[in-house]
Amino acid sequence: AQSVTQLDSQVPVFEEAPVELRCNYSSSVSVYLFWYVQYPNQGLQLLLKYLSGSTLVKGINGFEAEFNKSQTSFHLRKPSVHISDTAEYFCAVSGGTGFQKLVFGTGTRLLVSP
Amino acid sequence: GAGVSQSPRYKVAKRGQDVALRCDPISGHVSLFWYQQALGQGPEFLTYFQNEAQLDKSGLPSDRFFAERPEGSVSTLKIQRTQQEDSAVYLCASSLGVQGNYGYTFGSGTRLTVV
């Protein structure tokens, strides 16, 4: 079974500063990794995903993430955040044989202030 | 349609009432998932359909929860005799295949409030 840990429940940051949201996963099989963003009262929007190949993945809105197999991590980064990036961010993992469901972390709330 | 559509967007139910939540997945998507997201939490898996077959319902919290997808497209999640602990956002997602590499598209969810 897979699991995801997002250690930071909330990350406050000033506008134009860099940010890193941490994600660690646990799995006994090869995995696919995802980051989703959720704005208030909305569904989940895919930011980026890692399936295979290059460990540095670029997504929408200037976000990127790096897959580190040895550290079982998939941290999300942005070099310069905007007020509009304020939202809840979820890391998720899928993998294994048969059908593959997404297993989510508990989320990290990114709060960007001026 | 272009995306996953869920209705109603909001639902207020009195305790003990039955509710039905609808999910219209992307046309042609084989896989359909239901998730429950409690306030301040990540989504939790409820059940999975591959076409019309319900292959996994291990996440359904009680026998008051029932889901169906009779023709392999639209799905309905039904909750009988709603309780306050059922208050949550119910998310539906669909995927073209069964493997994660096809990605998952989520609807906007139905926010259920049981009073």
PDB file of C-alpha atoms in Angstrom:
ATOM      1  CA  ALA A   1       0.000   0.000   0.000  1.00  0.00           C
ATOM      2  CA  GLN A   2       1.106   3.528  -0.685  1.00  0.00           C
ATOM      3  CA  SER A   3       1.067   6.526   1.633  1.00  0.00           C
ATOM      4  CA  VAL A   4       1.973  10.199   1.344  1.00  0.00           C
ATOM      5  CA  THR A   5       3.268  12.541   4.015  1.00  0.00           C
ATOM      6  CA  GLN A   6       3.081  16.291   3.745  1.00  0.00           C
ATOM      7  CA  LEU A   7       4.798  17.486   6.903  1.00  0.00           C
ATOM      8  CA  ASP A   8       3.888  21.158   6.556  1.00  0.00           C
ATOM      9  CA  SER A   9       0.227  21.899   7.101  1.00  0.00           C
ATOM     10  CA  GLN A  10       0.742  25.571   6.346  1.00  0.00           C
ATOM     11  CA  VAL A  11       3.528  27.540   4.667  1.00  0.00           C
ATOM     12  CA  PRO A  12       3.461  31.352   4.907  1.00  0.00           C
ATOM     13  CA  VAL A  13       5.606  33.232   2.418  1.00  0.00           C
ATOM     14  CA  PHE A  14       5.950  36.757   1.070  1.00  0.00           C
ATOM     15  CA  GLU A  15       5.137  37.599  -2.514  1.00  0.00           C
ATOM     16  CA  GLU A  16       8.055  37.104  -4.945  1.00  0.00           C
ATOM     17  CA  ALA A  17       9.906  34.853  -2.485  1.00  0.00           C
ATOM     18  CA  PRO A  18      10.792  31.256  -3.379  1.00  0.00           C
ATOM     19  CA  VAL A  19       8.839  28.386  -1.851  1.00  0.00           C
ATOM     20  CA  GLU A  20       9.232  24.642  -1.383  1.00  0.00           C
ATOM     21  CA  LEU A  21       6.372  22.364  -0.350  1.00  0.00           C
ATOM     22  CA  ARG A  22       7.572  19.017   0.920  1.00  0.00           C
ATOM     23  CA  CYS A  23       6.194  15.615   0.022  1.00  0.00           C
ATOM     24  CA  ASN A  24       7.452  12.177   0.998  1.00  0.00           C
ATOM     25  CA  TYR A  25       5.880   8.928  -0.083  1.00  0.00           C
ATOM     26  CA  SER A  26       6.004   5.286   0.875  1.00  0.00           C
ATOM     27  CA  SER A  27       5.544   2.483  -1.611  1.00  0.00           C
ATOM     28  CA  SER A  28       6.855  -0.999  -2.291  1.00  0.00           C
ATOM     29  CA  VAL A  29       6.327  -0.631  -6.038  1.00  0.00           C
ATOM     30  CA  SER A  30       7.190   1.865  -8.742  1.00  0.00           C
ATOM     31  CA  VAL A  31       5.015   4.903  -8.486  1.00  0.00           C
ATOM     32  CA  TYR A  32       3.583   7.797 -10.366  1.00  0.00           C
ATOM     33  CA  LEU A  33       3.585  11.081  -8.463  1.00  0.00           C
ATOM     34  CA  PHE A  34       1.310  14.080  -8.759  1.00  0.00           C
ATOM     35  CA  TRP A  35       0.813  17.540  -7.347  1.00  0.00           C
ATOM     36  CA  TYR A  36      -2.672  19.062  -7.370  1.00  0.00           C
ATOM     37  CA  VAL A  37      -3.801  22.557  -6.389  1.00  0.00           C
ATOM     38  CA  GLN A  38      -7.190  23.338  -4.886  1.00  0.00           C
ATOM     39  CA  TYR A  39      -8.540  26.874  -4.753  1.00  0.00           C
ATOM     40  CA  PRO A  40     -11.382  27.644  -2.324  1.00  0.00           C
ATOM     41  CA  ASN A  41     -14.635  25.916  -3.210  1.00  0.00           C
ATOM     42  CA  GLN A  42     -13.142  24.338  -6.296  1.00  0.00           C
ATOM     43  CA  GLY A  43     -12.030  20.882  -7.376  1.00  0.00           C
ATOM     44  CA  LEU A  44      -8.503  19.633  -7.839  1.00  0.00           C
ATOM     45  CA  GLN A  45      -6.375  20.962 -10.679  1.00  0.00           C
ATOM     46  CA  LEU A  46      -3.292  19.072 -11.835  1.00  0.00           C
ATOM     47  CA  LEU A  47      -0.079  21.069 -11.466  1.00  0.00           C
ATOM     48  CA  LEU A  48       2.368  18.437 -12.645  1.00  0.00           C
ATOM     49  CA  LYS A  49       3.095  14.730 -12.650  1.00  0.00           C
ATOM     50  CA  TYR A  50       6.049  12.383 -12.682  1.00  0.00           C
ATOM     51  CA  LEU A  51       5.627   9.163 -14.645  1.00  0.00           C
ATOM     52  CA  SER A  52       9.176   8.264 -15.699  1.00  0.00           C
ATOM     53  CA  GLY A  53      12.270   9.748 -17.279  1.00  0.00           C
ATOM     54  CA  SER A  54      13.723  13.060 -16.171  1.00  0.00           C
ATOM     55  CA  THR A  55      13.430  13.524 -12.432  1.00  0.00           C
ATOM     56  CA  LEU A  56      12.816  17.258 -12.777  1.00  0.00           C
ATOM     57  CA  VAL A  57       9.257  17.891 -13.822  1.00  0.00           C
ATOM     58  CA  LYS A  58       7.900  21.256 -14.901  1.00  0.00           C
ATOM     59  CA  GLY A  59       4.246  22.094 -14.516  1.00  0.00           C
ATOM     60  CA  ILE A  60       1.809  24.921 -14.921  1.00  0.00           C
ATOM     61  CA  ASN A  61       2.022  28.362 -13.308  1.00  0.00           C
ATOM     62  CA  GLY A  62       5.817  28.185 -12.976  1.00  0.00           C
ATOM     63  CA  PHE A  63       5.879  25.242 -10.577  1.00  0.00           C
ATOM     64  CA  GLU A  64       8.358  22.386 -10.766  1.00  0.00           C
ATOM     65  CA  ALA A  65       9.073  19.268  -8.728  1.00  0.00           C
ATOM     66  CA  GLU A  66      11.962  16.878  -8.391  1.00  0.00           C
ATOM     67  CA  PHE A  67      11.558  13.146  -7.954  1.00  0.00           C
ATOM     68  CA  ASN A  68      14.177  11.694  -5.608  1.00  0.00           C
ATOM     69  CA  LYS A  69      13.882   7.927  -5.432  1.00  0.00           C
ATOM     70  CA  SER A  70      16.537   7.417  -2.760  1.00  0.00           C
ATOM     71  CA  GLN A  71      14.841   9.889  -0.438  1.00  0.00           C
ATOM     72  CA  THR A  72      11.325   8.913  -1.580  1.00  0.00           C
ATOM     73  CA  SER A  73      10.520  12.571  -2.018  1.00  0.00           C
ATOM     74  CA  PHE A  74       8.737  14.729  -4.569  1.00  0.00           C
ATOM     75  CA  HIS A  75       9.058  18.308  -3.340  1.00  0.00           C
ATOM     76  CA  LEU A  76       7.265  21.124  -5.146  1.00  0.00           C
ATOM     77  CA  ARG A  77       9.077  24.398  -5.803  1.00  0.00           C
ATOM     78  CA  LYS A  78       8.463  27.817  -7.281  1.00  0.00           C
ATOM     79  CA  PRO A  79      11.211  30.440  -7.542  1.00  0.00           C
ATOM     80  CA  SER A  80       8.892  33.434  -7.097  1.00  0.00           C
ATOM     81  CA  VAL A  81       5.336  33.195  -5.785  1.00  0.00           C
ATOM     82  CA  HIS A  82       2.362  35.432  -6.452  1.00  0.00           C
ATOM     83  CA  ILE A  83      -0.594  36.340  -4.282  1.00  0.00           C
ATOM     84  CA  SER A  84      -2.725  34.236  -6.621  1.00  0.00           C
ATOM     85  CA  ASP A  85      -0.765  31.100  -5.637  1.00  0.00           C
ATOM     86  CA  THR A  86      -2.510  31.124  -2.264  1.00  0.00           C
ATOM     87  CA  ALA A  87      -4.290  27.761  -2.195  1.00  0.00           C
ATOM     88  CA  GLU A  88      -4.175  24.208  -0.828  1.00  0.00           C
ATOM     89  CA  TYR A  89      -1.619  21.907  -2.442  1.00  0.00           C
ATOM     90  CA  PHE A  90      -1.920  18.126  -2.415  1.00  0.00           C
ATOM     91  CA  CYS A  91       0.731  15.558  -3.217  1.00  0.00           C
ATOM     92  CA  ALA A  92      -0.555  12.185  -4.438  1.00  0.00           C
ATOM     93  CA  VAL A  93       0.826   8.817  -5.469  1.00  0.00           C
ATOM     94  CA  SER A  94      -0.455   5.929  -7.543  1.00  0.00           C
ATOM     95  CA  GLY A  95       1.154   2.661  -8.501  1.00  0.00           C
ATOM     96  CA  GLY A  96       1.102  -1.099  -8.403  1.00  0.00           C
ATOM     97  CA  THR A  97      -0.664  -3.671 -10.486  1.00  0.00           C
ATOM     98  CA  GLY A  98      -4.234  -3.626 -11.602  1.00  0.00           C
ATOM     99  CA  PHE A  99      -6.173  -0.407 -11.454  1.00  0.00           C
ATOM    100  CA  GLN A 100      -4.359   2.457  -9.810  1.00  0.00           C
ATOM    101  CA  LYS A 101      -6.110   4.834  -7.449  1.00  0.00           C
ATOM    102  CA  LEU A 102      -4.620   8.058  -6.168  1.00  0.00           C
ATOM    103  CA  VAL A 103      -3.568   8.223  -2.537  1.00  0.00           C
ATOM    104  CA  PHE A 104      -3.355  11.777  -1.226  1.00  0.00           C
ATOM    105  CA  GLY A 105      -1.436  13.549   1.484  1.00  0.00           C
ATOM    106  CA  THR A 106      -3.217  15.784   3.966  1.00  0.00           C
ATOM    107  CA  GLY A 107      -2.341  18.928   2.040  1.00  0.00           C
ATOM    108  CA  THR A 108      -0.272  22.069   2.570  1.00  0.00           C
ATOM    109  CA  ARG A 109      -1.880  25.480   2.667  1.00  0.00           C
ATOM    110  CA  LEU A 110       0.312  28.056   0.931  1.00  0.00           C
ATOM    111  CA  LEU A 111      -0.354  31.573   2.210  1.00  0.00           C
ATOM    112  CA  VAL A 112       1.230  34.324   0.130  1.00  0.00           C
ATOM    113  CA  SER A 113       1.181  37.796   1.604  1.00  0.00           C
ATOM    114  CA  PRO A 114       2.268  41.141   0.110  1.00  0.00           C
TER     115      PRO A 114
ATOM    116  CA  GLY B   1     -18.084  16.882 -22.273  1.00  0.00           C
ATOM    117  CA  ALA B   2     -14.799  18.661 -21.866  1.00  0.00           C
ATOM    118  CA  GLY B   3     -14.474  17.965 -18.168  1.00  0.00           C
ATOM    119  CA  VAL B   4     -15.924  15.986 -15.293  1.00  0.00           C
ATOM    120  CA  SER B   5     -19.267  17.417 -14.251  1.00  0.00           C
ATOM    121  CA  GLN B   6     -20.793  16.925 -10.801  1.00  0.00           C
ATOM    122  CA  SER B   7     -24.224  17.880  -9.554  1.00  0.00           C
ATOM    123  CA  PRO B   8     -25.562  19.311  -7.424  1.00  0.00           C
ATOM    124  CA  ARG B   9     -22.781  21.692  -6.540  1.00  0.00           C
ATOM    125  CA  TYR B  10     -24.140  22.096  -3.002  1.00  0.00           C
ATOM    126  CA  LYS B  11     -26.561  19.939  -1.054  1.00  0.00           C
ATOM    127  CA  VAL B  12     -28.031  20.506   2.378  1.00  0.00           C
ATOM    128  CA  ALA B  13     -29.739  17.479   3.859  1.00  0.00           C
ATOM    129  CA  LYS B  14     -31.538  16.971   7.127  1.00  0.00           C
ATOM    130  CA  ARG B  15     -30.179  14.150   9.247  1.00  0.00           C
ATOM    131  CA  GLY B  16     -31.808  10.908   8.203  1.00  0.00           C
ATOM    132  CA  GLN B  17     -32.543  12.050   4.654  1.00  0.00           C
ATOM    133  CA  ASP B  18     -31.322  10.135   1.598  1.00  0.00           C
ATOM    134  CA  VAL B  19     -29.182  11.950  -0.988  1.00  0.00           C
ATOM    135  CA  ALA B  20     -27.948  11.168  -4.496  1.00  0.00           C
ATOM    136  CA  LEU B  21     -24.869  12.765  -6.009  1.00  0.00           C
ATOM    137  CA  ARG B  22     -24.220  12.626  -9.734  1.00  0.00           C
ATOM    138  CA  CYS B  23     -20.973  12.424 -11.686  1.00  0.00           C
ATOM    139  CA  ASP B  24     -20.721  12.822 -15.448  1.00  0.00           C
ATOM    140  CA  PRO B  25     -17.187  11.761 -16.456  1.00  0.00           C
ATOM    141  CA  ILE B  26     -15.275  12.656 -19.584  1.00  0.00           C
ATOM    142  CA  SER B  27     -16.694  10.737 -22.516  1.00  0.00           C
ATOM    143  CA  GLY B  28     -14.791   7.515 -23.171  1.00  0.00           C
ATOM    144  CA  HIS B  29     -13.053   7.413 -19.809  1.00  0.00           C
ATOM    145  CA  VAL B  30     -12.904   3.860 -18.548  1.00  0.00           C
ATOM    146  CA  SER B  31     -12.109   4.527 -14.910  1.00  0.00           C
ATOM    147  CA  LEU B  32     -14.238   6.457 -12.458  1.00  0.00           C
ATOM    148  CA  PHE B  33     -13.373   7.186  -8.834  1.00  0.00           C
ATOM    149  CA  TRP B  34     -15.284   8.688  -5.917  1.00  0.00           C
ATOM    150  CA  TYR B  35     -13.425  10.458  -3.132  1.00  0.00           C
ATOM    151  CA  GLN B  36     -14.586  12.029   0.134  1.00  0.00           C
ATOM    152  CA  GLN B  37     -12.833  15.163   1.363  1.00  0.00           C
ATOM    153  CA  ALA B  38     -13.556  16.225   4.913  1.00  0.00           C
ATOM    154  CA  LEU B  39     -12.859  19.813   5.943  1.00  0.00           C
ATOM    155  CA  GLY B  40      -9.131  20.471   6.125  1.00  0.00           C
ATOM    156  CA  GLN B  41      -8.205  16.995   4.935  1.00  0.00           C
ATOM    157  CA  GLY B  42      -6.972  15.369   1.769  1.00  0.00           C
ATOM    158  CA  PRO B  43      -9.359  13.379  -0.410  1.00  0.00           C
ATOM    159  CA  GLU B  44      -9.992   9.818   0.755  1.00  0.00           C
ATOM    160  CA  PHE B  45     -10.786   7.033  -1.707  1.00  0.00           C
ATOM    161  CA  LEU B  46     -14.316   5.659  -1.586  1.00  0.00           C
ATOM    162  CA  THR B  47     -14.874   3.447  -4.606  1.00  0.00           C
ATOM    163  CA  TYR B  48     -13.723   2.635  -8.136  1.00  0.00           C
ATOM    164  CA  PHE B  49     -15.495   1.647 -11.348  1.00  0.00           C
ATOM    165  CA  GLN B  50     -13.959   0.214 -14.478  1.00  0.00           C
ATOM    166  CA  ASN B  51     -16.679   0.791 -17.052  1.00  0.00           C
ATOM    167  CA  GLU B  52     -19.832  -0.489 -15.325  1.00  0.00           C
ATOM    168  CA  ALA B  53     -18.048  -2.853 -12.953  1.00  0.00           C
ATOM    169  CA  GLN B  54     -17.444  -1.722  -9.388  1.00  0.00           C
ATOM    170  CA  LEU B  55     -14.049  -3.271  -8.725  1.00  0.00           C
ATOM    171  CA  ASP B  56     -13.257  -1.715  -5.372  1.00  0.00           C
ATOM    172  CA  LYS B  57     -15.578  -0.363  -2.721  1.00  0.00           C
ATOM    173  CA  SER B  58     -13.216  -0.765   0.168  1.00  0.00           C
ATOM    174  CA  GLY B  59     -13.329   2.927   1.047  1.00  0.00           C
ATOM    175  CA  LEU B  60     -17.087   3.202   1.528  1.00  0.00           C
ATOM    176  CA  PRO B  61     -17.453   4.067   5.229  1.00  0.00           C
ATOM    177  CA  SER B  62     -20.668   2.140   5.879  1.00  0.00           C
ATOM    178  CA  ASP B  63     -23.432   0.202   4.202  1.00  0.00           C
ATOM    179  CA  ARG B  64     -25.377   3.462   3.993  1.00  0.00           C
ATOM    180  CA  PHE B  65     -23.137   4.386   1.060  1.00  0.00           C
ATOM    181  CA  PHE B  66     -23.899   2.922  -2.329  1.00  0.00           C
ATOM    182  CA  ALA B  67     -22.533   3.749  -5.787  1.00  0.00           C
ATOM    183  CA  GLU B  68     -23.483   2.662  -9.271  1.00  0.00           C
ATOM    184  CA  ARG B  69     -22.472   3.218 -12.880  1.00  0.00           C
ATOM    185  CA  PRO B  70     -24.980   1.088 -14.765  1.00  0.00           C
ATOM    186  CA  GLU B  71     -24.032   1.963 -18.344  1.00  0.00           C
ATOM    187  CA  GLY B  72     -20.375   2.657 -17.818  1.00  0.00           C
ATOM    188  CA  SER B  73     -20.683   6.421 -18.061  1.00  0.00           C
ATOM    189  CA  VAL B  74     -22.665   8.496 -15.520  1.00  0.00           C
ATOM    190  CA  SER B  75     -22.261   7.440 -11.892  1.00  0.00           C
ATOM    191  CA  THR B  76     -24.379   8.104  -8.833  1.00  0.00           C
ATOM    192  CA  LEU B  77     -23.243   8.021  -5.225  1.00  0.00           C
ATOM    193  CA  LYS B  78     -26.147   7.486  -2.867  1.00  0.00           C
ATOM    194  CA  ILE B  79     -26.067   8.018   0.869  1.00  0.00           C
ATOM    195  CA  GLN B  80     -28.958   6.689   2.892  1.00  0.00           C
ATOM    196  CA  ARG B  81     -30.063   8.036   6.275  1.00  0.00           C
ATOM    197  CA  THR B  82     -27.437  10.781   6.244  1.00  0.00           C
ATOM    198  CA  GLN B  83     -25.526  11.538   9.433  1.00  0.00           C
ATOM    199  CA  GLN B  84     -23.625  14.668  10.423  1.00  0.00           C
ATOM    200  CA  GLU B  85     -20.315  12.890   9.921  1.00  0.00           C
ATOM    201  CA  ASP B  86     -21.221  12.498   6.237  1.00  0.00           C
ATOM    202  CA  SER B  87     -20.753  16.251   5.767  1.00  0.00           C
ATOM    203  CA  ALA B  88     -17.886  16.622   3.304  1.00  0.00           C
ATOM    204  CA  VAL B  89     -17.040  17.422  -0.284  1.00  0.00           C
ATOM    205  CA  TYR B  90     -17.540  14.441  -2.566  1.00  0.00           C
ATOM    206  CA  LEU B  91     -15.200  14.435  -5.531  1.00  0.00           C
ATOM    207  CA  CYS B  92     -15.477  12.402  -8.688  1.00  0.00           C
ATOM    208  CA  ALA B  93     -12.525  11.707 -10.978  1.00  0.00           C
ATOM    209  CA  SER B  94     -12.225   9.891 -14.266  1.00  0.00           C
ATOM    210  CA  SER B  95      -9.322   8.469 -16.234  1.00  0.00           C
ATOM    211  CA  LEU B  96      -8.898   7.239 -19.797  1.00  0.00           C
ATOM    212  CA  GLY B  97      -7.255   3.986 -18.707  1.00  0.00           C
ATOM    213  CA  VAL B  98      -6.633   2.009 -15.550  1.00  0.00           C
ATOM    214  CA  GLN B  99      -3.000   2.893 -15.037  1.00  0.00           C
ATOM    215  CA  GLY B 100      -1.900   6.111 -13.378  1.00  0.00           C
ATOM    216  CA  ASN B 101       0.038   7.256 -16.409  1.00  0.00           C
ATOM    217  CA  TYR B 102      -3.238   8.276 -18.081  1.00  0.00           C
ATOM    218  CA  GLY B 103      -3.778  10.873 -15.400  1.00  0.00           C
ATOM    219  CA  TYR B 104      -6.911  11.706 -13.452  1.00  0.00           C
ATOM    220  CA  THR B 105      -9.358  14.562 -14.070  1.00  0.00           C
ATOM    221  CA  PHE B 106     -11.434  15.768 -11.142  1.00  0.00           C
ATOM    222  CA  GLY B 107     -14.813  17.423 -11.037  1.00  0.00           C
ATOM    223  CA  SER B 108     -15.547  20.469  -8.878  1.00  0.00           C
ATOM    224  CA  GLY B 109     -17.211  18.311  -6.260  1.00  0.00           C
ATOM    225  CA  THR B 110     -20.485  18.296  -4.361  1.00  0.00           C
ATOM    226  CA  ARG B 111     -20.417  19.909  -0.934  1.00  0.00           C
ATOM    227  CA  LEU B 112     -22.804  17.982   1.323  1.00  0.00           C
ATOM    228  CA  THR B 113     -23.886  19.537   4.588  1.00  0.00           C
ATOM    229  CA  VAL B 114     -25.997  17.439   6.935  1.00  0.00           C
ATOM    230  CA  VAL B 115     -27.937  19.474   9.494  1.00  0.00           C
TER     231      VAL B 115
END
